[in-house]
GROMACS .gro file of C-alpha atoms in nm:
model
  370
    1UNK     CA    1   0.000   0.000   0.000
    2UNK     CA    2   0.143   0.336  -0.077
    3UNK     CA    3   0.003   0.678  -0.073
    4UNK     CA    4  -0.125   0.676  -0.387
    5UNK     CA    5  -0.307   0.386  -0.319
    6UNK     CA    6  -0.489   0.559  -0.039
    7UNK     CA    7  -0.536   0.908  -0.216
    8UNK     CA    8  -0.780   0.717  -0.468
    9UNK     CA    9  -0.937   0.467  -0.226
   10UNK     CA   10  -1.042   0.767  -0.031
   11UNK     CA   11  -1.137   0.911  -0.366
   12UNK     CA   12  -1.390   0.590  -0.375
   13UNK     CA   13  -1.496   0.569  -0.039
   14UNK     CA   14  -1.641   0.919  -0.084
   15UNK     CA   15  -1.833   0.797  -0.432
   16UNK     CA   16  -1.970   0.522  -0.204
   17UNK     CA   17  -2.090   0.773   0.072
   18UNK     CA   18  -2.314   0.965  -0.164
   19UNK     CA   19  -2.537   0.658  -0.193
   20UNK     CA   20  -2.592   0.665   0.206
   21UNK     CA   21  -2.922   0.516   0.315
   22UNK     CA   22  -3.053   0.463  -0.027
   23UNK     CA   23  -2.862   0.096  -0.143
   24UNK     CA   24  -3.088  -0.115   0.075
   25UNK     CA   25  -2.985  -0.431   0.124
   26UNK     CA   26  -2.693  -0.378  -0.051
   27UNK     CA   27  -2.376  -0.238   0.011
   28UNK     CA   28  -2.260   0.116  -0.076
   29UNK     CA   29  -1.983   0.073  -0.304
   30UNK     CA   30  -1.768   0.369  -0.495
   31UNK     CA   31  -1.490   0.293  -0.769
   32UNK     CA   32  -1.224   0.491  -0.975
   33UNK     CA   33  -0.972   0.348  -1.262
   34UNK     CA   34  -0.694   0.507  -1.274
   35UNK     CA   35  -0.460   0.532  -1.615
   36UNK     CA   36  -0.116   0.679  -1.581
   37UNK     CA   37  -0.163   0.827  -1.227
   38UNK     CA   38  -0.464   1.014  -1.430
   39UNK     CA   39  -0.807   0.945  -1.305
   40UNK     CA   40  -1.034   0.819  -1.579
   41UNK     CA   41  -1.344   0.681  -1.480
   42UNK     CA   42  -1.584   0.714  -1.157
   43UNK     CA   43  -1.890   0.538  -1.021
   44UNK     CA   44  -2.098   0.431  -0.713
   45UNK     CA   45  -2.362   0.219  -0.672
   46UNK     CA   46  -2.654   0.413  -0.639
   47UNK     CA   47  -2.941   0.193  -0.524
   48UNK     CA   48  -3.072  -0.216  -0.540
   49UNK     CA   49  -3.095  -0.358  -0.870
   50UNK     CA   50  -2.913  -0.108  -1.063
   51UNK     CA   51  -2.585  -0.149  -1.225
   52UNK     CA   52  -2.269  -0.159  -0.963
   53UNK     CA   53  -1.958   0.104  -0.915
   54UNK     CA   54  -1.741  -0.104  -1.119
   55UNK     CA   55  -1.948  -0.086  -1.410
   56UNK     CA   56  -2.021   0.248  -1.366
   57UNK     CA   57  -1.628   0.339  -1.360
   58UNK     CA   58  -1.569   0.098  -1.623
   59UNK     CA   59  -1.817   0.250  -1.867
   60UNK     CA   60  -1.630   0.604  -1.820
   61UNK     CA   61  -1.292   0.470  -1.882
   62UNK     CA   62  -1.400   0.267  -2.182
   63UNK     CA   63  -1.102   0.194  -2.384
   64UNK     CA   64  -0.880   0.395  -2.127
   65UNK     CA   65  -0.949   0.091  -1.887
   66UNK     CA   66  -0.735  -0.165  -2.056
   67UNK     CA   67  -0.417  -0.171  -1.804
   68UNK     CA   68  -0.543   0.027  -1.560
   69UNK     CA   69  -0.576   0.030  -1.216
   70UNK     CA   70  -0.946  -0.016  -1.038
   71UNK     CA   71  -0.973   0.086  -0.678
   72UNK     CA   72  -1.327  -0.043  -0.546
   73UNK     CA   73  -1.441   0.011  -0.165
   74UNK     CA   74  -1.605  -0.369  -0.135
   75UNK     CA   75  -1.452  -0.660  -0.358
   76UNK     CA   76  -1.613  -0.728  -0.686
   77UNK     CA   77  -1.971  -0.992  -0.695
   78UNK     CA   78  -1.883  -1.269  -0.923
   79UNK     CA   79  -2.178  -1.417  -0.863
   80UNK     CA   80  -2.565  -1.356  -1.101
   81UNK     CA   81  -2.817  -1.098  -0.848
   82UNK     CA   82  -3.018  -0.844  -0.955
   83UNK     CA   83  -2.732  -0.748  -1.175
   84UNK     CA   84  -2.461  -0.967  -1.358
   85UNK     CA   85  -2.066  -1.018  -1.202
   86UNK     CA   86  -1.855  -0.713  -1.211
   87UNK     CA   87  -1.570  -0.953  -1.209
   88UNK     CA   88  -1.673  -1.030  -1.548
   89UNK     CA   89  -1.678  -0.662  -1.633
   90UNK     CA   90  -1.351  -0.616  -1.490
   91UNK     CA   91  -1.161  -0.898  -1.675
   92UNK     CA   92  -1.334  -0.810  -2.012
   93UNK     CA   93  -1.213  -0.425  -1.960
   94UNK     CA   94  -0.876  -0.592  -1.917
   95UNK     CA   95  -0.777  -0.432  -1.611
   96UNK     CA   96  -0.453  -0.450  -1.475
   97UNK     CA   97  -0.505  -0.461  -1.103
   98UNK     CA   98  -0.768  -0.416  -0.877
   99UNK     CA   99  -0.711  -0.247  -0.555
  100UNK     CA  100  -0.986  -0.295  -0.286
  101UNK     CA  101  -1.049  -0.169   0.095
  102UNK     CA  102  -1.187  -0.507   0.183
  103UNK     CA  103  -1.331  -0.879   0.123
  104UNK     CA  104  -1.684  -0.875   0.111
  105UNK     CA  105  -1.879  -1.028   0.384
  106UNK     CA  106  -2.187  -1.192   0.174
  107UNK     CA  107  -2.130  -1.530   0.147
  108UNK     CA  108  -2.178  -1.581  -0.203
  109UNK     CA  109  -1.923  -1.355  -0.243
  110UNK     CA  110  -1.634  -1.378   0.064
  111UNK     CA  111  -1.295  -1.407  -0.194
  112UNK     CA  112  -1.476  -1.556  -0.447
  113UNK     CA  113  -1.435  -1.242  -0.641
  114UNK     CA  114  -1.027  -1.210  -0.555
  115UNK     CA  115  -1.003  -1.560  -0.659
  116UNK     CA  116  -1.144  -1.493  -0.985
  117UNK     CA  117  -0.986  -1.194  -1.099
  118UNK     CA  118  -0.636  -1.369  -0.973
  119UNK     CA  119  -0.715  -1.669  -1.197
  120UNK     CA  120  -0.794  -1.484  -1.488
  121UNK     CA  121  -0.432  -1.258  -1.425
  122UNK     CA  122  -0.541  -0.960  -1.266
  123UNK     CA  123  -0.322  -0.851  -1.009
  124UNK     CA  124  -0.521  -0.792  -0.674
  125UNK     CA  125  -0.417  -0.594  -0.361
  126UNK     CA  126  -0.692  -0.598  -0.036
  127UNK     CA  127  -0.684  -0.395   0.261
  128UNK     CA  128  -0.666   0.018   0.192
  129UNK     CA  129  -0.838   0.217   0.414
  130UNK     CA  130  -0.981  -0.134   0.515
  131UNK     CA  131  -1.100  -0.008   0.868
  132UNK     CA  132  -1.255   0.305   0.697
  133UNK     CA  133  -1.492   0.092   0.429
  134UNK     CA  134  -1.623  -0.152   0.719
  135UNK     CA  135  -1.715   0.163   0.922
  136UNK     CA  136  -1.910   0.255   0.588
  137UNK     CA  137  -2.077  -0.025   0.566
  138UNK     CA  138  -2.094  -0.131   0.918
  139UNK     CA  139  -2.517  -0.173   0.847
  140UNK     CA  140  -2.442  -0.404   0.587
  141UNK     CA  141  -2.209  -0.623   0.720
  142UNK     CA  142  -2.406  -0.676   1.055
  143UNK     CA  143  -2.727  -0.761   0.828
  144UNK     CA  144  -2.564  -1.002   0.551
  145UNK     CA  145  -2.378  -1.180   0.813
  146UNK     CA  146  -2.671  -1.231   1.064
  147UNK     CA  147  -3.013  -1.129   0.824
  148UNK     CA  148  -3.044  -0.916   1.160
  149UNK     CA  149  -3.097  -0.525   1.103
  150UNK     CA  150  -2.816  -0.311   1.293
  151UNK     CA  151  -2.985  -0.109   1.595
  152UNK     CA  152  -2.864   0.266   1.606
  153UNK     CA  153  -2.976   0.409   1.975
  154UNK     CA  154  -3.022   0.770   1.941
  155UNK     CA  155  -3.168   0.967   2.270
  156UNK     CA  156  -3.109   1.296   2.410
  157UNK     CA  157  -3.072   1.428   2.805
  158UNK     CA  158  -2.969   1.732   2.979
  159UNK     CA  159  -2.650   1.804   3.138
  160UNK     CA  160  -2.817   1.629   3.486
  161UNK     CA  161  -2.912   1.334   3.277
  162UNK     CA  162  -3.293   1.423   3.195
  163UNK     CA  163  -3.505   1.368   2.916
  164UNK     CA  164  -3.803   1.537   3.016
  165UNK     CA  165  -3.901   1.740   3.291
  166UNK     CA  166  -4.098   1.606   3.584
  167UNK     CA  167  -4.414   1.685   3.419
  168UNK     CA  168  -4.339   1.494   3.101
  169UNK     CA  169  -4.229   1.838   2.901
  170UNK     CA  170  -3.936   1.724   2.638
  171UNK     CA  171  -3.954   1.955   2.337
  172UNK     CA  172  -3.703   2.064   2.291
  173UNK     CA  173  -3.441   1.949   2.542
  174UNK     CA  174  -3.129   2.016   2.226
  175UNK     CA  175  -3.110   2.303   1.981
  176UNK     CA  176  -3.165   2.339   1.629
  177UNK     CA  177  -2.835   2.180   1.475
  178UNK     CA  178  -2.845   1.817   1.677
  179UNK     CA  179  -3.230   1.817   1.579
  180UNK     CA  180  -3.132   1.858   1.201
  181UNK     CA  181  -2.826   1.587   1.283
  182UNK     CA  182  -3.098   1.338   1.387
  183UNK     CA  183  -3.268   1.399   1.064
  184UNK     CA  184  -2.993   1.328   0.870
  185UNK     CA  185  -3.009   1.035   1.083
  186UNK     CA  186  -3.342   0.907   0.994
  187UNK     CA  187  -3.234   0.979   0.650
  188UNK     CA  188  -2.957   0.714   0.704
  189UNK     CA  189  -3.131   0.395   0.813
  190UNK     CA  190  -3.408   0.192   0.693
  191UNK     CA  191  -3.644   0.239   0.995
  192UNK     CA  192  -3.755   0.446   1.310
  193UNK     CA  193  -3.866   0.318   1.615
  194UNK     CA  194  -4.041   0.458   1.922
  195UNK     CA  195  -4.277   0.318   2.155
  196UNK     CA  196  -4.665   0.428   2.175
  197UNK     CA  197  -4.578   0.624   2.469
  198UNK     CA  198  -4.410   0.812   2.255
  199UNK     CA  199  -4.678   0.851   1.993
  200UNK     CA  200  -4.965   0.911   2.312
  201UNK     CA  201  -4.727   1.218   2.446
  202UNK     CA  202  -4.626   1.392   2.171
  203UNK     CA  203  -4.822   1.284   1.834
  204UNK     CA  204  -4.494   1.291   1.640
  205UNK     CA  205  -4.441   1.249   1.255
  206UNK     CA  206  -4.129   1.036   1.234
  207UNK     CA  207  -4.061   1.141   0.907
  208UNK     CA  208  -3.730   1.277   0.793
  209UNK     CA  209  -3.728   1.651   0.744
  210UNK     CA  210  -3.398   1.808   0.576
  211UNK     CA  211  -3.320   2.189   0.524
  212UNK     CA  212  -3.214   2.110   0.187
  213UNK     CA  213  -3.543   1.875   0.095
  214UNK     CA  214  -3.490   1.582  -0.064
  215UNK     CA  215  -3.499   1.334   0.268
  216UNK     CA  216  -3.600   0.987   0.265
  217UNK     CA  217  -3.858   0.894   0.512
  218UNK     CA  218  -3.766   0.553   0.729
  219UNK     CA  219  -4.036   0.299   0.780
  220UNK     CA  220  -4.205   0.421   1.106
  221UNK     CA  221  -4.214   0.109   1.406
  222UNK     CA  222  -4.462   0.141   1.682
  223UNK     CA  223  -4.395  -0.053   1.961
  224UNK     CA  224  -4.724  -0.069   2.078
  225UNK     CA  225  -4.858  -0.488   2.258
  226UNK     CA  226  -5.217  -0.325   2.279
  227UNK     CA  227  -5.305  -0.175   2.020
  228UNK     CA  228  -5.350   0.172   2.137
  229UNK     CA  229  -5.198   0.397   1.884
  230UNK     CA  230  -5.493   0.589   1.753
  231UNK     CA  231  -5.630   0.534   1.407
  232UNK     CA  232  -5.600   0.966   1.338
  233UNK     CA  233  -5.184   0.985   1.503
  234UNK     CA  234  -4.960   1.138   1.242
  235UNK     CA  235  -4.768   0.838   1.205
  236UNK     CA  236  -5.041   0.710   1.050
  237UNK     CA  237  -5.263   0.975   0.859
  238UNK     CA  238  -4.928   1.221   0.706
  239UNK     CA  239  -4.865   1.165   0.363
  240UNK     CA  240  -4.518   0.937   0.318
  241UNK     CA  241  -4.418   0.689   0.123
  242UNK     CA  242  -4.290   0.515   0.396
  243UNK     CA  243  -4.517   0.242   0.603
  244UNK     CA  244  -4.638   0.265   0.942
  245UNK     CA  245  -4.599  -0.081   1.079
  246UNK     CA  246  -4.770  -0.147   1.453
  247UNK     CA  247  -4.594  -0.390   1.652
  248UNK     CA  248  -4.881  -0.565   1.859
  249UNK     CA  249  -4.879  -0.918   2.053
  250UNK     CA  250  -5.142  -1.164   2.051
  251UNK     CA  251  -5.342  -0.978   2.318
  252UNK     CA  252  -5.385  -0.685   2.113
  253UNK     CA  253  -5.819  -0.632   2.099
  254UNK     CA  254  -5.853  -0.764   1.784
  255UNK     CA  255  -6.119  -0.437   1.697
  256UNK     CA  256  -5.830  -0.184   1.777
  257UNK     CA  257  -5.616  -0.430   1.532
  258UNK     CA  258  -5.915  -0.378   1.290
  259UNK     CA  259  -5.951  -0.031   1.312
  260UNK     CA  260  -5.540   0.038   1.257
  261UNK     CA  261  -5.572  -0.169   0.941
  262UNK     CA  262  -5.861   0.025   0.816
  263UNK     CA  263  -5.680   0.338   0.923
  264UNK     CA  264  -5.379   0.237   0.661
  265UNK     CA  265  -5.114   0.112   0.902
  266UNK     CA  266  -4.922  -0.247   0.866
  267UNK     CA  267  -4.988  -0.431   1.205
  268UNK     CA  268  -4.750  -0.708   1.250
  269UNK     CA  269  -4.811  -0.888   1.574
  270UNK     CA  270  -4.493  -1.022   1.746
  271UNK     CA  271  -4.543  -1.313   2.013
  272UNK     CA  272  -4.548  -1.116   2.341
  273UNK     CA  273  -4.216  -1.172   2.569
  274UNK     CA  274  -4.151  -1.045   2.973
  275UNK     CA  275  -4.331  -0.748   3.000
  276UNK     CA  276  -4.431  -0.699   2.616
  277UNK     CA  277  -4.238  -0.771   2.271
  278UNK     CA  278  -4.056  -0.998   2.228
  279UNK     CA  279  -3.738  -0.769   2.085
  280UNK     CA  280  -3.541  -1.022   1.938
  281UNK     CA  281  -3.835  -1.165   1.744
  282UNK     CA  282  -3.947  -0.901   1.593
  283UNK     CA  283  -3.563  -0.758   1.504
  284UNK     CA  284  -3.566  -1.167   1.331
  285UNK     CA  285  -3.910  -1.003   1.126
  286UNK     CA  286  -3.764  -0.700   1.052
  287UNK     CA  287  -3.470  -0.858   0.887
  288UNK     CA  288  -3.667  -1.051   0.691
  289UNK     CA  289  -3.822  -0.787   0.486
  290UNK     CA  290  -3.466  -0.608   0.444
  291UNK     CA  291  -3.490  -0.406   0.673
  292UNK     CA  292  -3.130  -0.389   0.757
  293UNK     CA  293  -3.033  -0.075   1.021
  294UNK     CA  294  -3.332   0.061   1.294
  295UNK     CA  295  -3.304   0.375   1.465
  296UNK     CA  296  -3.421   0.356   1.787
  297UNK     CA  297  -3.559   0.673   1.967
  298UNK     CA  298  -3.754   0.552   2.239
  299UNK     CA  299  -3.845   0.678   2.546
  300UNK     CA  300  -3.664   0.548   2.923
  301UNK     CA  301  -3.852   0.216   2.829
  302UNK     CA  302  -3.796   0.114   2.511
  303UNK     CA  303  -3.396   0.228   2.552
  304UNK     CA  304  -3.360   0.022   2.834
  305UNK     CA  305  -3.572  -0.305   2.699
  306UNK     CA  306  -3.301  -0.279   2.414
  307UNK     CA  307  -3.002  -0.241   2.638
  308UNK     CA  308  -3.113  -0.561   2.854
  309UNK     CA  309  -3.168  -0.786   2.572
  310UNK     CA  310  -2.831  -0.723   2.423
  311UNK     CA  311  -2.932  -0.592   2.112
  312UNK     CA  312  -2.758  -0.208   2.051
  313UNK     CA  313  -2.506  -0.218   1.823
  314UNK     CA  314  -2.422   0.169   1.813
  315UNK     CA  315  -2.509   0.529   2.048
  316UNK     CA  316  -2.603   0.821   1.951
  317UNK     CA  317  -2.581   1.039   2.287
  318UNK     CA  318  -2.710   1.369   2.277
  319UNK     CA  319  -2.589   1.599   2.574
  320UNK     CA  320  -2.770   1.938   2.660
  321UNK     CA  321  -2.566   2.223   2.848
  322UNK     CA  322  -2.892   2.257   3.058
  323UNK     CA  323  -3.002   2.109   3.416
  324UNK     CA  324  -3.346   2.036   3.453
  325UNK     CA  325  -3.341   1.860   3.819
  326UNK     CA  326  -3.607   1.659   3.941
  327UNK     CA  327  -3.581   1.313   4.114
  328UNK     CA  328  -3.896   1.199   3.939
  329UNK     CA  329  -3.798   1.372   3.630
  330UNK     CA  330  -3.704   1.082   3.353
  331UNK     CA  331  -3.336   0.951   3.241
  332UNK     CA  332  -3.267   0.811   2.915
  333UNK     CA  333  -3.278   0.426   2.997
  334UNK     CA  334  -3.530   0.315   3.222
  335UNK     CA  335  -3.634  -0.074   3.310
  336UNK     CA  336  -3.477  -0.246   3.622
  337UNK     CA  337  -3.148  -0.128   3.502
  338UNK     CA  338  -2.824  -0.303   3.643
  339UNK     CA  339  -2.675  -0.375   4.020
  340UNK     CA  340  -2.352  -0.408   3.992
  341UNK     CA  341  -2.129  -0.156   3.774
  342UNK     CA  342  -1.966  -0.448   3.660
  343UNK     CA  343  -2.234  -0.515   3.440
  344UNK     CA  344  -2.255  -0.196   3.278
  345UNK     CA  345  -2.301  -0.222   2.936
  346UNK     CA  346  -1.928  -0.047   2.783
  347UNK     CA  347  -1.940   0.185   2.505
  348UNK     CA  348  -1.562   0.181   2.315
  349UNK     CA  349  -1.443   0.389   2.018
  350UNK     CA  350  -1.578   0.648   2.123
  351UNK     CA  351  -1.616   0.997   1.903
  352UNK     CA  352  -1.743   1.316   2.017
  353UNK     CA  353  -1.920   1.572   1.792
  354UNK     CA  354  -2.068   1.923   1.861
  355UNK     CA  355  -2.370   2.073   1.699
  356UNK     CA  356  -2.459   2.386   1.812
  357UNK     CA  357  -2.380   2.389   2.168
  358UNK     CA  358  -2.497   2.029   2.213
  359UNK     CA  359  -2.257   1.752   2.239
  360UNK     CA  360  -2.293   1.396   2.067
  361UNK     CA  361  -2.125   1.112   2.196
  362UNK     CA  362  -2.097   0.849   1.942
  363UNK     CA  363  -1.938   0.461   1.995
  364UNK     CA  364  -2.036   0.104   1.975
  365UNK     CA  365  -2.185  -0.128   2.224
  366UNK     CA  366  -1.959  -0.394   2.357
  367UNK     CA  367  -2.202  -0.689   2.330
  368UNK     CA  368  -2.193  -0.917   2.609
  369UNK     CA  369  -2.116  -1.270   2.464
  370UNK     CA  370  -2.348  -1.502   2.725
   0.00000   0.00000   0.00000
């Protein structure tokens, strides 16, 4: 690896970036062929079912591509999807070497691809910026490797740990910027989720709402075992393209089931565990439709129901330079919680991000192995 190597793998890392939340369940891949230290062709995959980076690239350099070099984010598919191999592509361009940030994780793919292009006399060199691509696609590796989506915890508190005051008042606890940060957010992952607390207190659109326009609106989850979201919330009524889906048990009413339906939301009733849904079921459910990263911005309940099953993968922390006091005023993560510190769940790689004067804490859940 040298630094040219990296100057044009960053070069494709940023192509793959301007796909973000939109390749669903695929990867987001960016590529660039180089010819005589001269780029020459560009591409990134821009959504499921359309043609890869490679080819895109490849197309650009057309004749220039014969003995150049291809630096791609992911390696290549060699395998027939919803498109056809790019290692086909690659050998029939007649490129030189291929230069990639990583093996990809799918199985059908997992050095397949290398082992083509080597057998067919490409030169190939893996690992550039290798840690950078798998934070990229960090979604998409959890969900091809497991079929589970990746859970994003995003909450926000005041400087004494509050998310609402005693009364139940939370809007708005952070300013302006790290409100627009958590629509970029949404933007970003496949679903919301929130509890029907949450839809009770404040009547909330979940939608994704971006200075610029242009913002793609996540499927909105209800956690909700009885059925008691009502049939004229926003969630349900607003005009989106995105589904409402209403996560229910099997003691739902079945009329308030009935009248949801009728209403226009997707119920999907999840066998009931301790105390209400069964998390990891329904997370099993949501994968199965491709639903592959869930941003969770639940109340004190819901955060800490996900924190005791094991199931955050990432924080978002949001941190207020306000006290709101209170001993029956709310904290982020509610449920029994733990009783020794030893059991605290650790957050590591830890990043820390201003918007406004709000502070974000961002890192990834150490998952308990047992």
């Amino acid at each position: 690896m040298n630094a040219g190597d990296q100057h044009y793998m960053q070069m494709a890392l940023e192509l793959a970036a301007r796909a973000m939340g939109r390749t669903t369940p695929n990867p987001m891949v960016g590529a660039v062929v180089v010819k005589d230290g001269h780029v020459v062709g560009r591409g990134y995959h821009a959504r499921a079912g359309t043609p890869h980076a490679e080819v895109h690239a490849l197309r650009e350099a057309g004749d220039l591509a014969g003995g150049a070099v291809l630096y791609v984010t992911l390696e290549p598919c060699c395998h027939h999807g919803r498109t056809g191999p790019c290692t086909d592509a690659i050998i029939k361009a007649q490129i030189g070497r291929v230069v990639l940030a990583m093996t990809d994780p799918n199985p059908l793919v997992a050095g397949k691809g290398i082992q083509k292009l080597t057998e067919a006399g490409v030169h190939v060199d893996c690992g550039v910026l290798e840690e950078d691509a798998r934070r990229l696609n960090e979604v998409f590796i959890k969900y091809i490797t497991t079929r589970l989506p990746y859970v994003v915890m995003k909450t926000a508190m005041s400087l004494d740990g509050k998310i609402a005051t005693a009364k139940g008042e939370s809007q708005w606890i952070t300013g302006n910027a790290a409100r627009e940060f958590v629509h970029r957010l949404r933007d970003r992952y496949d679903a919301i989720l929130v509890g029907v607390g949450t839809v009770l207190a404040d009547d909330p659109s979940l939608t994704t709402r971006l200075p610029e326009g242009g913002g793609k609106d996540p499927v909105r989850i209800i956690l909700d075992s009885k059925a008691r979201t009502p049939e004229t919330a926003r969630v349900i009524t607003q005009s989106s393209e995105a589904p409402t889906i209403i996560v229910t048990t099997p003691g739902a009413p079945p009329e308030r089931v009935r009248l949801l339906r009728e209403a226009g939301a997707r119920v999907l009733e999840v066998t009931g565990g301790e105390g209400g849904i069964d998390l990891g079921v329904l997370l099993h459910e949501l994968g199965r439709r491709e639903i592959t990263g869930v941003l969770v911005e639940g109340g004190a309940r819901v955060n800490g129901s996900f924190i005791t099953c094991n199931l955050v993968d990432k924080v978002n922390w949001f941190i207020a330079p306000k006290l709101i006091g209170g001993e029956s005023a709310p904290g982020p993560v509610g449920d029994p919680g733990i009783t020794a510190l030893q059991d605290a769940l650790p957050i590591k790689d830890i990043k820390l991000h201003r918007y406004g004067e709000d502070i974000c804490v961002e890192g990834y859940a150490v998952k308990r192995s047992d």
